[in-house]
Amino acid sequence: MVMPPRLSLAGESSCQDGQCASQRGRELLSQLAADQGLDCPVSAWSARGNGPVSHPALPAGHYPIMSHRRGLVVAGLANGPVGLDLEVPLPRHRQRLPALVEMLPDTDIRSTILEAPDPQAAFYRAWNLYESLFKLAWLEGQQPSQVLAMRLTSLAPLGEIHCWSSQTPEATLSLCSRHPELEIGWAKWTATSFELQATSYPAPSNEIG
């Protein structure tokens, strides 16, 4: 019997720094695993900085995901590959925005960002998705050379990858999957959550809440 695609998420916003957020993310993953009857001790998660997070006790077919920025962390456990990225706005990005937008490989996406009512928010929506696509590719066994090797034209309806996003003044969160029917839920005990909405190409033009 094939299980429907499912993703359980949890978040925390009170971490003091990156190391704290990384540790807290692993604790959240252990709690999410426990919710599914899986025993994944926090101490056995792969170390920070060693690629996608993994655990020796996690059965095949389970995919842990995590992203953290500036004290905020989101972790998830899915039964299929899901790319997830979290970004927090920084004042210095607004000052460098034209140069940051120019780096993006999709010409029409660059134009969409610059024409948006809030170009910085639109840039984060786009960057989030490049990162999410990159992470999805790695979980699927591909090895893209860099984040900007990805193309947003791979997103539905032009492509086969589906995305969900949330944006607040404090953060932007996006995730990508090949399953349009992905069931996304936040753990009942989570301290932080986002209201994710399906987003289609060209994603930066879609103002999301």
PDB file of N, CA and C in Angstrom, residues 9 125 128-129 155 162-168 172-176 180 182 184 186 193-201 203 205-209:
ATOM      1  N   LEU A   9       5.558  19.273  10.314  1.00  0.00           N
ATOM      2  CA  LEU A   9       6.469  20.387  10.557  1.00  0.00           C
ATOM      3  C   LEU A   9       6.390  20.857  12.003  1.00  0.00           C
ATOM      4  N   ARG A 125      11.035  35.847  -1.794  1.00  0.00           N
ATOM      5  CA  ARG A 125      10.154  34.783  -2.287  1.00  0.00           C
ATOM      6  C   ARG A 125      10.862  33.972  -3.374  1.00  0.00           C
ATOM      7  N   ASN A 128      14.051  32.018  -1.807  1.00  0.00           N
ATOM      8  CA  ASN A 128      13.529  30.885  -1.042  1.00  0.00           C
ATOM      9  C   ASN A 128      13.305  29.675  -1.946  1.00  0.00           C
ATOM     10  N   LEU A 129      12.736  29.922  -3.111  1.00  0.00           N
ATOM     11  CA  LEU A 129      12.391  28.823  -4.007  1.00  0.00           C
ATOM     12  C   LEU A 129      13.613  28.255  -4.711  1.00  0.00           C
ATOM     13  N   LEU A 155       8.960  24.942 -11.755  1.00  0.00           N
ATOM     14  CA  LEU A 155       7.765  24.971 -10.908  1.00  0.00           C
ATOM     15  C   LEU A 155       6.499  24.891 -11.758  1.00  0.00           C
ATOM     16  N   HIS A 162       5.962  21.302  -7.336  1.00  0.00           N
ATOM     17  CA  HIS A 162       4.948  22.137  -6.711  1.00  0.00           C
ATOM     18  C   HIS A 162       5.519  22.793  -5.455  1.00  0.00           C
ATOM     19  N   CYS A 163       5.058  23.987  -5.166  1.00  0.00           N
ATOM     20  CA  CYS A 163       5.625  24.718  -4.030  1.00  0.00           C
ATOM     21  C   CYS A 163       4.536  25.343  -3.181  1.00  0.00           C
ATOM     22  N   TRP A 164       4.897  25.548  -1.923  1.00  0.00           N
ATOM     23  CA  TRP A 164       4.036  26.196  -0.939  1.00  0.00           C
ATOM     24  C   TRP A 164       4.890  27.229  -0.204  1.00  0.00           C
ATOM     25  N   SER A 165       4.313  28.383   0.094  1.00  0.00           N
ATOM     26  CA  SER A 165       5.098  29.453   0.697  1.00  0.00           C
ATOM     27  C   SER A 165       4.286  30.222   1.733  1.00  0.00           C
ATOM     28  N   SER A 166       5.030  30.890   2.600  1.00  0.00           N
ATOM     29  CA  SER A 166       4.436  31.805   3.568  1.00  0.00           C
ATOM     30  C   SER A 166       5.410  32.958   3.758  1.00  0.00           C
ATOM     31  N   GLN A 167       4.870  34.161   3.851  1.00  0.00           N
ATOM     32  CA  GLN A 167       5.737  35.319   4.073  1.00  0.00           C
ATOM     33  C   GLN A 167       5.098  36.251   5.088  1.00  0.00           C
ATOM     34  N   THR A 168       5.877  36.618   6.092  1.00  0.00           N
ATOM     35  CA  THR A 168       5.483  37.604   7.094  1.00  0.00           C
ATOM     36  C   THR A 168       6.584  38.660   7.126  1.00  0.00           C
ATOM     37  N   THR A 172      10.369  34.430   5.565  1.00  0.00           N
ATOM     38  CA  THR A 172       9.772  33.804   4.392  1.00  0.00           C
ATOM     39  C   THR A 172      10.114  32.323   4.431  1.00  0.00           C
ATOM     40  N   LEU A 173       9.115  31.471   4.248  1.00  0.00           N
ATOM     41  CA  LEU A 173       9.302  30.024   4.281  1.00  0.00           C
ATOM     42  C   LEU A 173       8.716  29.432   3.011  1.00  0.00           C
ATOM     43  N   SER A 174       9.467  28.550   2.360  1.00  0.00           N
ATOM     44  CA  SER A 174       8.970  27.872   1.168  1.00  0.00           C
ATOM     45  C   SER A 174       9.379  26.413   1.200  1.00  0.00           C
ATOM     46  N   LEU A 175       8.576  25.582   0.558  1.00  0.00           N
ATOM     47  CA  LEU A 175       8.942  24.183   0.394  1.00  0.00           C
ATOM     48  C   LEU A 175       8.484  23.699  -0.976  1.00  0.00           C
ATOM     49  N   CYS A 176       9.195  22.686  -1.494  1.00  0.00           N
ATOM     50  CA  CYS A 176       8.947  22.158  -2.829  1.00  0.00           C
ATOM     51  C   CYS A 176       8.836  20.639  -2.789  1.00  0.00           C
ATOM     52  N   PRO A 180       1.661  17.212  -5.899  1.00  0.00           N
ATOM     53  CA  PRO A 180       0.726  18.332  -5.697  1.00  0.00           C
ATOM     54  C   PRO A 180      -0.228  18.094  -4.543  1.00  0.00           C
ATOM     55  N   LEU A 182       0.565  16.845  -1.641  1.00  0.00           N
ATOM     56  CA  LEU A 182       1.306  16.741  -0.388  1.00  0.00           C
ATOM     57  C   LEU A 182       0.461  17.249   0.781  1.00  0.00           C
ATOM     58  N   ILE A 184       0.331  18.674   4.301  1.00  0.00           N
ATOM     59  CA  ILE A 184       1.235  19.420   5.166  1.00  0.00           C
ATOM     60  C   ILE A 184       0.539  19.732   6.488  1.00  0.00           C
ATOM     61  N   TRP A 186       1.252  20.931  10.816  1.00  0.00           N
ATOM     62  CA  TRP A 186       2.138  21.384  11.890  1.00  0.00           C
ATOM     63  C   TRP A 186       1.829  20.582  13.152  1.00  0.00           C
ATOM     64  N   SER A 193       4.584  28.379  13.918  1.00  0.00           N
ATOM     65  CA  SER A 193       4.081  27.791  12.679  1.00  0.00           C
ATOM     66  C   SER A 193       3.821  28.888  11.654  1.00  0.00           C
ATOM     67  N   PHE A 194       3.700  28.481  10.388  1.00  0.00           N
ATOM     68  CA  PHE A 194       3.426  29.396   9.288  1.00  0.00           C
ATOM     69  C   PHE A 194       2.220  28.869   8.520  1.00  0.00           C
ATOM     70  N   GLU A 195       1.424  29.771   7.968  1.00  0.00           N
ATOM     71  CA  GLU A 195       0.297  29.374   7.132  1.00  0.00           C
ATOM     72  C   GLU A 195       0.781  29.299   5.688  1.00  0.00           C
ATOM     73  N   LEU A 196       1.000  28.084   5.205  1.00  0.00           N
ATOM     74  CA  LEU A 196       1.558  27.865   3.876  1.00  0.00           C
ATOM     75  C   LEU A 196       0.458  27.848   2.821  1.00  0.00           C
ATOM     76  N   GLN A 197       0.736  28.503   1.689  1.00  0.00           N
ATOM     77  CA  GLN A 197      -0.197  28.538   0.580  1.00  0.00           C
ATOM     78  C   GLN A 197       0.485  28.030  -0.686  1.00  0.00           C
ATOM     79  N   ALA A 198      -0.272  27.309  -1.509  1.00  0.00           N
ATOM     80  CA  ALA A 198       0.266  26.850  -2.787  1.00  0.00           C
ATOM     81  C   ALA A 198       0.650  28.053  -3.635  1.00  0.00           C
ATOM     82  N   THR A 199       1.813  27.980  -4.258  1.00  0.00           N
ATOM     83  CA  THR A 199       2.353  29.081  -5.048  1.00  0.00           C
ATOM     84  C   THR A 199       2.768  28.551  -6.416  1.00  0.00           C
ATOM     85  N   SER A 200       2.443  29.272  -7.464  1.00  0.00           N
ATOM     86  CA  SER A 200       2.781  28.823  -8.813  1.00  0.00           C
ATOM     87  C   SER A 200       3.729  29.809  -9.483  1.00  0.00           C
ATOM     88  N   TYR A 201       4.334  29.388 -10.585  1.00  0.00           N
ATOM     89  CA  TYR A 201       5.238  30.246 -11.347  1.00  0.00           C
ATOM     90  C   TYR A 201       4.432  31.371 -12.006  1.00  0.00           C
ATOM     91  N   ALA A 203       6.561  32.735  -9.137  1.00  0.00           N
ATOM     92  CA  ALA A 203       6.304  32.862  -7.703  1.00  0.00           C
ATOM     93  C   ALA A 203       6.540  34.259  -7.117  1.00  0.00           C
ATOM     94  N   SER A 205       5.822  37.094  -8.057  1.00  0.00           N
ATOM     95  CA  SER A 205       4.727  38.042  -8.266  1.00  0.00           C
ATOM     96  C   SER A 205       3.549  37.764  -7.343  1.00  0.00           C
ATOM     97  N   ASN A 206       3.590  36.606  -6.659  1.00  0.00           N
ATOM     98  CA  ASN A 206       2.481  36.212  -5.795  1.00  0.00           C
ATOM     99  C   ASN A 206       2.714  36.719  -4.367  1.00  0.00           C
ATOM    100  N   GLU A 207       2.002  37.747  -3.985  1.00  0.00           N
ATOM    101  CA  GLU A 207       2.103  38.230  -2.607  1.00  0.00           C
ATOM    102  C   GLU A 207       1.392  37.241  -1.708  1.00  0.00           C
ATOM    103  N   ILE A 208       2.086  36.750  -0.687  1.00  0.00           N
ATOM    104  CA  ILE A 208       1.569  35.683   0.154  1.00  0.00           C
ATOM    105  C   ILE A 208       1.559  36.109   1.600  1.00  0.00           C
ATOM    106  N   GLY A 209       0.718  35.468   2.383  1.00  0.00           N
ATOM    107  CA  GLY A 209       0.622  35.828   3.787  1.00  0.00           C
ATOM    108  C   GLY A 209       1.067  34.691   4.654  1.00  0.00           C
TER     109      GLY A 209
END
